[in-house]
Amino acid sequence: MIDLKYSEILKLNKQLGLALQEEQFKVTVLANIITHQLNEIFEYTLRTENINAVVRSGDYDNIVQDAAKFNDSDLIIIFWEAANLIDGLQYKANLMDDAAIELFVSKTCTEIDFALASLQSTSQIVFNKFSSIVFTNNNIKKNKFDIICNKLNAFLEKKQQRNLLLIDIENIIASVSVQKSVDFRFYYSSKALYTIEFYKKYVSHIKNVIFSSKGKSKKALIFDCDNTLWKGILGEDGFDKIEMSGKSKNGVLFEEIQSMAVDLSKKGILIGLCSKNNAEDVENVINHHTDMIIRNEHISIKKINWDDKVSNLKTIAKELNIGLDSLVFIDDSDFELGFIKSLLPEVTLIKVPTNLYEYPSLVRENLSLFYSNSESAEDAKRTELYKQEVLRADEQKTFDNIENYLQSLQLAITIFLNPTNLIPRLSQLTQKTNQFNLTTKRYSEADISKFMNSNDFINVAFEVADKYGDAGVVGICILALNKENKTASIDSFLMSCRVIGRNIETAFLNFLLKYLEDIGIEIVEAQYIRTLKNSQVGDFYNKHGFECVHDSENEKRFKLKLADYKENKITYIKINDGREN
Amino acid sequence: MMEEKIKNIMASVFGCETSEIVDSSSPDTLENWDSLRHMNLIVALEEEFNLNFTEDETMEMLNYKLISIVISDKLSVKK
């Protein structure tokens, strides 16, 4: 997108718009300047990822009123340009006295409050922070216009609104340069301030917010080893000659790369190795080389062998239970990367640059691929969780029958009804879970808290633990109740793929149905919506004795009379009631 | 060559076919040629021909014929 000309974007965007059949993703841009050139660039960028975006602009300089009018959008972007808060604020500010500035700031804050209040129920608001940089970047001292922007930003940063994301627009202006970000020719004649070049950078900056909410952000970063984690070839140069510390000219770059990887692993990104090497040699480096920063505790998976990397990456995706399109792979070999690209085009590839000093910044530029809207306590534990998964898989091999194995695990699930403290985690689960997800409805934190506050919905979450450890909150069911008709319908039923294969879903469903019966429900309705990734749950309701009442290509609908339900008792899973804690 | 490039850009910007663009095509004859899309046209032409138009030029460029004259004048000065 960055390399395309504007006229090419317009043309390609029109073609994509005609081809996409997906449900529309409605974006509204509210602004007090003209920003229409953003719309098609943003549409095009999302459409290339199969998101059928439709971007429209609110009326010019009508943000407060339009916030109420367009609050059903999936995303609201707010360009509240400081210089046009009143016409010519960039110079009028300097003529104001302190009292006038205070009054002006407080009036603007009231307007911001009004707008944000109207947008409480919108899934996501992207709000650019106020900036004076375009007008004041040559000044040595701050002027009154800068001060107004600072005060407004301080106010914004204090806002506690779950759906509000503030964007440091000055970072984007800096990456384009002030001069190339704005076109004063159109600002003074038409109030259109920013250039195409600016909008392209802006879009590539914020697109990951949308990708994350659509479950499209990357989950794992996989490294080759030689000349990727360290300088040199272990099998040829040897243990003592590979470089990855500040003690050598090239080593310092790899120290930075390894440190970034460790930081990512702490944020819940899975780190893996996929390398043609002798496994014991690499293990020796990981365990004993004093310069290594990445250690086994940071690594979720290793495929170090002489098999081809395509098979290894496939195995990695399978064992981590994530899609190939969630992987980012770094290697220094064009041959390997070319081979992977031809057979696994879904994997995002990064080539170690020939100029090694460009390597850390290249990786840094790609970090936004891993952007996640919500970070939760589970993120930090994830590396550990996936490692437990690998341990369990090992033990599974020694049991000849899966039931015996499951018996030995000492599984327990703890149930939580409408747990308001878990809103970020539950929203994140709806956004990230692709495989064991019956309806794949994505919900923001604002959506989940709406369900929690409504008497017509029940959110049931559960946590799983076994003798190896605690997997945290890994599943949720959202139920819509119709008490008059004694009917409940299952809006969402999903579970993280890391606990698949233990019949936890059956134990959870048993609990839910019993619970519904206890509160007087007689009929349960359910739905399966087919996606590219959830075929494994296509027969989930059939298997549990629901009657299929509708079956089309994209959707199945089910009905169950609770009186008829024949429970398949899972004796080896203990169920705890989280309400008692 | 230059004519073809201009027509292609006008077609992309105004969402029409290149065959619809004639010498007299102007905001009066092309439905989508409004003031906002005029801005789009100017920046797209600047990008294509690596030129900068003055404000006066942008206000003159109000039909296909005038656009091609302004561009060819500027390109010949550049050489």
XYZ file of C-alpha atoms in Angstrom:
660
model
C 0.000 0.000 0.000
C 2.800 2.402 0.961
C 4.393 1.939 -2.485
C 1.236 2.410 -4.502
C 0.290 5.698 -6.106
C -2.904 7.306 -4.896
C -4.645 6.826 -8.259
C -3.718 3.123 -8.189
C -5.171 2.781 -4.698
C -8.426 4.381 -5.873
C -8.663 2.001 -8.787
C -7.772 -1.183 -6.882
C -10.027 -0.220 -3.996
C -12.996 0.049 -6.327
C -12.312 -3.429 -7.730
C -11.910 -4.951 -4.258
C -15.115 -3.291 -3.108
C -17.046 -5.031 -5.869
C -15.470 -8.418 -5.119
C -15.927 -8.609 -1.331
C -19.030 -10.307 -0.001
C -18.225 -10.242 3.724
C -20.339 -8.341 6.184
C -19.516 -4.624 6.120
C -17.114 -3.145 8.646
C -18.356 0.389 9.123
C -15.823 3.106 9.841
C -16.748 6.739 10.366
C -14.203 9.548 10.407
C -15.281 12.518 12.501
C -13.185 15.614 11.870
C -13.043 19.375 12.063
C -10.889 19.430 8.939
C -11.299 17.798 5.519
C -9.866 14.265 5.652
C -11.685 12.552 2.780
C -8.452 11.236 1.236
C -8.019 8.961 4.237
C -11.209 7.051 3.442
C -10.231 5.126 0.346
C -6.667 4.472 1.500
C -8.027 2.945 4.704
C -10.731 0.989 2.876
C -8.180 -0.424 0.474
C -5.797 -1.495 3.248
C -8.497 -3.343 5.176
C -10.035 -4.828 2.050
C -6.730 -6.431 1.042
C -7.094 -8.406 4.307
C -10.645 -9.429 3.376
C -12.261 -6.960 5.746
C -15.111 -5.386 3.810
C -14.507 -1.889 5.146
C -16.727 1.026 4.261
C -15.246 4.326 5.419
C -17.349 7.461 5.437
C -16.782 10.977 6.743
C -19.072 12.800 9.123
C -20.001 16.368 8.296
C -17.217 18.936 8.334
C -16.615 20.312 11.851
C -19.595 18.585 13.398
C -17.876 16.075 15.675
C -20.085 16.342 18.757
C -23.384 15.981 16.901
C -22.072 13.298 14.534
C -20.738 11.241 17.456
C -24.349 10.638 18.456
C -25.464 10.068 14.891
C -22.816 7.507 13.891
C -22.307 5.629 17.175
C -23.376 2.362 15.532
C -20.089 2.314 13.572
C -17.660 -0.543 14.129
C -14.872 1.997 14.373
C -14.807 5.768 14.866
C -11.701 7.763 13.957
C -11.468 11.287 15.348
C -9.327 13.978 13.707
C -9.846 16.924 16.021
C -7.304 19.329 14.582
C -6.026 21.744 17.195
C -5.377 24.586 14.750
C -8.976 24.528 13.626
C -10.634 24.256 17.054
C -11.395 27.821 16.200
C -10.360 29.136 12.820
C -6.678 30.128 13.117
C -6.021 28.972 16.692
C -2.353 28.499 15.789
C -1.923 32.299 15.847
C -4.964 33.420 17.858
C -3.787 31.370 20.858
C -0.773 33.604 21.269
C -2.984 36.636 21.637
C -5.051 35.096 24.451
C -4.382 35.801 28.139
C -4.192 32.970 30.671
C -7.817 33.271 31.704
C -8.975 33.094 28.092
C -6.830 29.996 27.545
C -8.289 28.278 30.624
C -11.792 29.064 29.466
C -11.057 27.839 25.945
C -9.531 24.579 27.204
C -12.403 23.863 29.556
C -14.976 24.529 26.818
C -13.142 22.144 24.481
C -12.908 19.480 27.200
C -16.669 19.695 27.644
C -17.119 19.088 23.912
C -14.759 16.116 24.046
C -16.758 14.724 26.971
C -19.995 15.078 25.033
C -18.589 13.330 21.984
C -17.040 10.470 23.956
C -20.181 9.985 26.020
C -22.190 9.473 22.816
C -19.652 6.876 21.732
C -19.743 4.753 24.920
C -21.246 1.777 23.118
C -19.126 1.952 19.947
C -16.650 -0.930 19.697
C -13.545 1.145 19.123
C -12.628 4.833 19.014
C -9.290 5.913 17.568
C -8.657 9.479 18.735
C -5.636 11.448 17.534
C -4.012 13.418 20.294
C -3.874 17.170 19.782
C -0.755 18.435 18.091
C 0.779 21.819 17.371
C 3.926 20.417 15.780
C 3.023 21.359 12.228
C 2.948 25.031 13.214
C 5.473 25.229 16.039
C 8.256 22.769 15.209
C 10.760 25.569 14.584
C 10.208 27.287 17.928
C 12.777 26.958 20.678
C 10.355 27.787 23.477
C 6.822 26.512 23.862
C 4.177 29.006 22.853
C 0.565 29.266 23.963
C -0.684 27.062 21.161
C 1.618 24.260 22.379
C 0.344 24.794 25.908
C -3.293 24.450 24.834
C -2.493 21.155 23.074
C -0.644 19.863 26.143
C -3.575 20.685 28.417
C -6.061 18.989 26.098
C -3.866 15.891 25.852
C -3.486 15.736 29.629
C -7.274 15.750 29.816
C -7.563 12.990 27.193
C -5.013 10.800 28.928
C -7.022 10.905 32.141
C -10.130 9.586 30.397
C -10.932 6.038 31.443
C -12.990 4.755 28.569
C -12.447 1.153 27.565
C -13.018 1.695 23.863
C -10.813 4.784 23.570
C -7.393 4.467 21.938
C -5.271 7.618 21.762
C -2.885 7.952 18.837
C 0.331 9.954 19.061
C -0.089 11.605 15.713
C 3.282 13.327 16.117
C 4.984 9.924 15.746
C 3.395 9.562 12.350
C 4.225 13.133 11.339
C 7.817 12.499 12.463
C 8.124 9.383 10.336
C 6.906 11.262 7.239
C 8.475 14.662 8.158
C 6.479 17.785 8.961
C 7.027 19.182 5.504
C 5.718 16.125 3.677
C 2.817 15.539 6.073
C 0.903 18.699 5.298
C -0.151 20.681 2.239
C -0.864 24.256 3.256
C -2.121 25.013 -0.242
C -5.241 22.977 0.454
C -5.379 23.879 4.145
C -5.946 27.569 3.584
C -8.286 27.102 0.642
C -10.260 24.027 1.763
C -9.227 23.047 5.334
C -7.631 19.857 4.017
C -4.363 19.659 5.967
C -2.734 16.266 5.458
C -1.080 14.709 2.414
C -1.529 11.292 0.828
C 1.876 10.303 2.163
C 0.736 11.126 5.683
C -2.513 9.164 5.312
C -0.684 6.086 4.053
C 1.573 6.095 7.130
C -1.365 6.815 9.376
C -3.279 3.847 7.993
C -0.356 1.463 8.293
C 0.030 2.687 11.883
C -3.544 2.052 13.028
C -4.522 -0.911 10.841
C -3.173 -3.389 13.414
C -5.786 -2.199 15.893
C -8.461 -3.459 13.510
C -6.562 -6.608 12.591
C -6.281 -7.410 16.293
C -10.017 -6.942 16.850
C -10.645 -9.243 13.886
C -8.365 -11.976 15.208
C -5.787 -11.317 12.506
C -2.776 -10.305 14.579
C 0.288 -12.536 14.630
C 0.842 -14.860 17.558
C 4.264 -16.442 17.167
C 7.739 -15.313 16.122
C 9.929 -18.157 14.873
C 13.690 -17.796 14.412
C 16.187 -19.708 12.402
C 19.360 -19.854 14.547
C 22.548 -19.296 12.563
C 22.976 -15.656 11.507
C 19.509 -14.954 12.871
C 19.870 -15.313 16.647
C 23.635 -15.091 16.562
C 26.332 -14.130 14.072
C 28.022 -17.209 12.669
C 27.234 -20.830 11.920
C 27.215 -23.040 14.996
C 28.037 -26.242 13.107
C 31.041 -24.651 11.368
C 32.298 -21.816 13.552
C 31.630 -23.650 16.814
C 30.260 -22.823 20.262
C 33.036 -20.368 21.092
C 32.978 -18.425 17.839
C 29.338 -17.480 17.445
C 28.632 -13.843 18.421
C 25.659 -12.394 20.254
C 26.937 -9.909 22.757
C 28.076 -6.312 22.830
C 31.627 -7.571 23.112
C 31.867 -7.805 19.317
C 30.888 -5.481 16.487
C 28.211 -7.757 15.019
C 27.265 -9.458 18.266
C 25.687 -6.288 19.627
C 22.996 -6.423 16.933
C 22.051 -9.964 17.889
C 22.015 -9.016 21.564
C 19.365 -6.445 20.653
C 17.377 -8.992 18.616
C 17.448 -11.557 21.431
C 16.424 -8.946 23.983
C 13.444 -7.942 21.829
C 12.416 -11.591 21.591
C 12.556 -12.009 25.369
C 10.445 -8.873 25.793
C 7.901 -10.237 23.303
C 7.716 -13.559 25.123
C 6.890 -11.669 28.333
C 4.025 -9.985 26.501
C 2.569 -13.320 25.489
C 4.006 -13.646 21.971
C 5.199 -17.200 21.390
C 8.880 -17.508 20.507
C 10.047 -20.563 18.583
C 13.092 -21.968 16.836
C 13.086 -23.665 13.444
C 16.596 -24.432 12.326
C 18.666 -26.956 10.407
C 21.178 -27.873 13.060
C 22.060 -30.641 15.482
C 19.516 -30.332 18.252
C 22.028 -31.091 21.008
C 24.411 -28.370 19.738
C 21.675 -25.745 19.864
C 20.467 -26.977 23.274
C 23.996 -26.623 24.515
C 24.078 -22.980 23.386
C 20.666 -22.214 24.880
C 21.553 -23.794 28.214
C 25.222 -22.977 28.609
C 26.405 -20.115 26.421
C 26.956 -17.161 28.736
C 26.034 -14.638 26.034
C 22.626 -16.127 25.274
C 19.719 -13.950 26.399
C 16.963 -16.201 25.079
C 16.735 -19.258 27.327
C 14.394 -22.235 27.360
C 11.940 -20.408 29.617
C 11.261 -17.956 26.760
C 10.901 -20.561 24.030
C 7.573 -22.262 23.410
C 8.612 -24.642 20.656
C 11.751 -25.923 18.960
C 12.096 -27.806 15.705
C 15.829 -28.275 15.335
C 16.519 -31.052 12.857
C 17.444 -31.639 9.227
C 13.907 -31.832 7.860
C 12.704 -29.149 5.476
C 11.455 -25.954 7.060
C 8.057 -26.099 5.399
C 7.227 -29.343 7.244
C 8.703 -27.966 10.446
C 6.667 -24.751 10.279
C 3.534 -26.777 9.616
C 4.280 -28.910 12.684
C 4.939 -25.791 14.745
C 1.567 -24.323 13.800
C -0.122 -27.623 14.529
C 1.516 -28.210 17.893
C 0.898 -24.653 19.049
C -2.647 -25.007 17.735
C -2.518 -21.729 15.798
C -2.953 -20.976 12.104
C 0.007 -20.716 9.729
C -1.140 -17.134 9.117
C -0.347 -16.382 12.781
C 3.361 -17.156 12.260
C 6.199 -14.748 11.518
C 9.442 -16.452 10.500
C 12.917 -14.869 10.353
C 15.753 -16.408 8.364
C 18.882 -15.180 6.587
C 18.655 -17.552 3.642
C 16.894 -16.510 0.442
C 16.687 -20.158 -0.510
C 14.779 -21.157 2.620
C 12.550 -18.096 2.521
C 11.767 -18.603 -1.176
C 10.840 -22.225 -0.557
C 8.546 -21.307 2.338
C 6.991 -18.438 0.396
C 6.083 -20.720 -2.502
C 4.464 -23.417 -0.353
C 3.223 -21.511 2.699
C 2.296 -18.038 1.468
C 0.285 -17.451 4.681
C 3.447 -17.255 6.793
C 4.856 -13.733 7.175
C 8.568 -13.788 6.357
C 11.374 -11.474 7.418
C 14.785 -11.668 5.767
C 17.805 -10.696 7.841
C 19.169 -7.704 5.870
C 22.585 -7.854 4.196
C 23.508 -4.697 6.091
C 23.288 -6.250 9.524
C 22.948 -2.869 11.256
C 19.486 -2.623 9.678
C 18.345 -5.875 11.321
C 17.115 -4.548 14.690
C 15.167 -1.677 13.121
C 13.598 -4.026 10.567
C 12.351 -6.275 13.353
C 11.162 -3.242 15.324
C 9.119 -2.025 12.345
C 7.380 -5.384 12.243
C 6.525 -5.510 15.945
C 3.152 -3.899 15.303
C 2.114 -7.165 13.588
C 1.812 -8.580 17.104
C -0.274 -5.677 18.390
C -3.052 -6.739 20.723
C -5.880 -4.446 21.796
C -6.063 -5.911 25.241
C -3.273 -7.284 27.322
C -4.281 -9.502 30.178
C -2.698 -11.521 32.949
C -2.878 -14.634 30.767
C -0.597 -13.040 28.165
C 2.363 -13.015 30.464
C 1.836 -16.681 31.285
C 1.353 -17.840 27.738
C 4.874 -19.129 27.027
C 4.638 -21.294 30.147
C 1.168 -22.494 29.199
C 2.219 -23.647 25.775
C 5.183 -25.446 27.242
C 2.890 -27.331 29.616
C 0.965 -28.258 26.489
C 4.059 -29.833 24.966
C 4.718 -31.762 28.229
C 1.169 -33.093 28.218
C 1.585 -34.177 24.610
C 4.697 -36.111 25.588
C 2.939 -37.902 28.405
C -0.027 -38.634 26.187
C 2.193 -40.849 24.069
C 2.890 -43.167 26.999
C -0.776 -43.898 27.681
C -2.319 -46.376 25.316
C -5.760 -44.960 25.749
C -6.753 -41.342 25.952
C -9.323 -41.836 28.715
C -6.647 -43.293 31.012
C -4.456 -40.350 30.236
C -7.198 -37.823 30.928
C -7.990 -39.586 34.211
C -4.406 -39.074 35.275
C -4.396 -35.333 34.593
C -6.548 -34.305 37.604
C -8.517 -31.849 35.494
C -10.655 -29.219 37.162
C -12.679 -26.371 35.742
C -13.855 -23.366 37.698
C -16.963 -21.552 36.499
C -17.597 -17.816 36.758
C -20.966 -16.189 36.107
C -20.833 -12.599 34.769
C -17.320 -11.955 36.098
C -16.899 -8.199 35.634
C -13.214 -8.424 36.566
C -12.592 -10.616 33.498
C -14.034 -8.264 30.859
C -10.667 -7.611 29.105
C -9.841 -11.323 29.016
C -13.286 -12.328 27.737
C -13.203 -9.723 24.987
C -9.730 -10.912 24.059
C -10.933 -14.529 23.889
C -13.722 -13.589 21.472
C -11.220 -11.710 19.327
C -8.457 -14.294 19.271
C -10.205 -17.641 19.209
C -10.661 -19.024 15.720
C -10.785 -22.812 15.864
C -12.981 -23.873 18.758
C -15.471 -21.082 18.206
C -19.038 -21.934 17.215
C -20.153 -18.508 16.002
C -16.900 -16.465 15.822
C -18.561 -13.258 16.960
C -15.916 -10.710 17.943
C -16.723 -8.514 20.925
C -14.979 -5.443 22.301
C -14.670 -4.829 26.020
C -17.546 -2.380 25.701
C -19.713 -5.113 24.127
C -18.924 -7.603 26.886
C -19.649 -5.124 29.625
C -22.973 -4.373 27.917
C -23.843 -8.091 28.124
C -22.788 -8.158 31.779
C -25.090 -5.263 32.606
C -28.094 -6.721 30.829
C -30.611 -9.022 32.460
C -31.173 -10.746 29.139
C -27.660 -12.127 28.885
C -25.498 -14.389 30.979
C -21.773 -14.640 30.458
C -20.306 -17.855 31.739
C -16.519 -18.124 31.754
C -14.305 -20.938 32.928
C -10.789 -21.573 34.044
C -8.954 -24.878 33.603
C -6.271 -26.403 35.797
C -4.594 -29.780 35.922
C -1.650 -31.324 37.696
C 0.798 -29.527 35.407
C -0.505 -26.073 36.081
C -3.193 -23.508 35.681
C -4.239 -22.641 32.111
C -6.160 -19.540 33.242
C -9.475 -18.370 31.839
C -9.805 -20.165 28.518
C -13.478 -20.359 27.602
C -16.683 -18.428 27.553
C -20.302 -18.968 26.682
C -22.636 -16.026 26.147
C -26.299 -16.915 26.604
C -29.253 -14.789 25.537
C -32.301 -15.497 27.683
C -35.962 -15.231 26.860
C -37.522 -16.052 30.201
C -41.092 -15.606 29.009
C -40.699 -18.332 26.413
C -38.462 -20.358 28.735
C -35.883 -20.317 25.971
C -32.164 -19.604 25.972
C -30.002 -19.230 22.919
C -26.254 -19.706 22.786
C -24.838 -16.555 21.226
C -21.197 -17.535 21.597
C -19.471 -20.699 22.721
C -15.736 -20.767 22.461
C -12.658 -22.183 24.022
C -8.966 -21.524 23.599
C -7.355 -24.177 21.428
C -4.748 -24.936 24.060
C -7.233 -26.956 26.118
C -8.808 -28.857 23.235
C -8.887 -32.658 23.406
C -9.780 -33.122 27.063
C -13.578 -33.209 26.831
C -13.651 -29.968 28.776
C -16.229 -28.617 26.335
C -18.571 -31.482 27.196
C -18.169 -30.987 30.937
C -18.772 -27.258 30.482
C -21.845 -27.817 28.317
C -23.235 -30.245 30.926
C -22.822 -27.562 33.561
C -24.489 -24.898 31.374
C -27.509 -26.996 30.514
C -28.003 -28.015 34.143
C -27.739 -24.391 35.170
C -30.297 -23.307 32.564
C -32.684 -25.995 33.713
C -32.301 -24.790 37.297
C -33.346 -21.252 36.347
C -36.451 -22.501 34.553
C -35.338 -22.706 30.921
C -36.860 -25.527 28.835
C -35.581 -24.984 25.292
C -32.017 -24.183 24.204
C -31.241 -22.880 20.735
C -27.760 -22.926 19.257
C -25.962 -22.038 16.082
C -22.822 -22.975 14.189
C -21.496 -20.381 11.741
C -18.908 -21.820 9.392
C -15.584 -19.986 8.952
C -12.352 -21.022 7.293
C -10.973 -22.143 10.639
C -13.718 -23.681 12.759
C -14.585 -26.859 10.850
C -13.524 -28.999 13.842
C -16.610 -27.852 15.776
C -19.039 -28.265 12.861
C -20.645 -31.312 14.487
C -20.281 -30.195 18.113
C -24.001 -29.774 18.739
C -24.935 -32.886 16.733
C -22.613 -34.923 18.915
C -24.272 -33.594 22.041
C -27.776 -34.560 21.000
C -29.083 -31.221 19.720
C -31.625 -31.477 16.937
C -30.488 -29.787 13.709
C -33.350 -27.598 12.466
C -31.554 -25.773 9.668
C -28.490 -26.743 7.661
C -27.064 -24.535 4.932
C -23.591 -24.039 3.561
C -22.617 -21.343 6.027
C -24.752 -22.034 9.008
C -26.464 -24.729 11.054
C -29.140 -24.070 13.657
C -30.030 -26.398 16.510
C -32.650 -26.906 19.145
C -32.625 -28.941 22.335
C -35.402 -29.723 24.796
C -33.585 -29.796 28.109
C -35.858 -32.576 29.341
C -34.491 -34.790 26.537
C -30.803 -34.101 27.136
C -28.779 -37.243 27.696
C -25.727 -36.155 29.587
C -22.426 -37.786 28.729
C -20.934 -37.602 32.217
C -17.258 -36.706 32.320
C -16.242 -38.206 35.618
C -12.609 -37.161 35.578
C -13.224 -33.397 35.402
C -13.999 -31.711 38.676
C -16.274 -28.675 38.455
C -15.798 -25.815 40.923
C -18.183 -22.947 41.289
C -16.201 -19.694 41.055
C -18.979 -17.833 42.860
C -18.052 -19.574 46.074
C -14.577 -18.070 46.109
C 1.514 8.804 -23.638
C 0.931 11.842 -21.441
C -2.677 12.043 -22.644
C -3.253 8.426 -21.780
C -1.788 8.836 -18.296
C -3.997 11.861 -17.601
C -7.095 10.039 -18.776
C -6.299 6.988 -16.685
C -5.875 9.125 -13.608
C -9.072 11.048 -14.252
C -10.909 7.758 -14.697
C -9.541 6.385 -11.390
C -10.298 9.577 -9.499
C -13.786 10.087 -10.894
C -14.656 6.398 -11.058
C -15.528 6.412 -14.765
C -14.213 4.857 -17.996
C -11.285 6.486 -19.838
C -13.462 6.563 -22.944
C -15.780 8.998 -21.190
C -12.996 11.582 -20.872
C -13.023 14.056 -23.788
C -11.451 17.498 -24.305
C -14.411 19.272 -22.822
C -14.829 16.967 -19.788
C -15.277 19.275 -16.816
C -17.021 19.509 -13.432
C -20.172 20.319 -15.415
C -20.104 17.138 -17.501
C -18.617 14.565 -15.093
C -20.914 13.691 -12.241
C -18.197 12.885 -9.723
C -16.017 15.934 -10.362
C -16.719 17.918 -7.191
C -14.392 20.126 -5.177
C -13.119 17.302 -2.940
C -12.362 15.013 -5.870
C -10.712 17.927 -7.642
C -8.183 17.881 -4.803
C -7.741 14.133 -5.349
C -7.148 14.762 -9.047
C -4.499 17.393 -8.351
C -2.514 15.220 -5.923
C -2.798 12.170 -8.174
C -1.487 14.145 -11.170
C 1.327 15.622 -9.079
C 2.335 12.143 -7.995
C 2.192 10.746 -11.535
C 4.162 13.533 -13.245
C 6.308 14.512 -10.273
C 5.109 18.120 -10.430
C 3.810 20.736 -8.019
C 0.945 22.906 -9.168
C 0.467 26.408 -7.815
C -2.864 27.328 -6.336
C -3.714 29.347 -9.468
C -2.930 26.389 -11.692
C -5.134 24.103 -9.649
C -7.978 26.535 -10.195
C -7.382 26.707 -13.936
C -7.319 22.962 -14.463
C -11.034 22.624 -14.863
C -11.357 20.549 -18.024
C -9.337 17.819 -19.653
C -7.899 20.122 -22.359
C -6.725 22.726 -19.835
C -5.215 20.050 -17.636
C -3.106 18.664 -20.465
C -1.959 22.151 -21.456
C -0.861 23.040 -17.910
C 0.955 19.741 -17.532
C 2.761 19.849 -20.869
C 3.832 23.475 -20.209
C 5.243 22.530 -16.830
C 6.963 19.431 -18.163
C 8.656 21.410 -20.967
C 9.922 24.029 -18.480
C 11.293 21.222 -16.327
C 13.354 19.855 -19.205
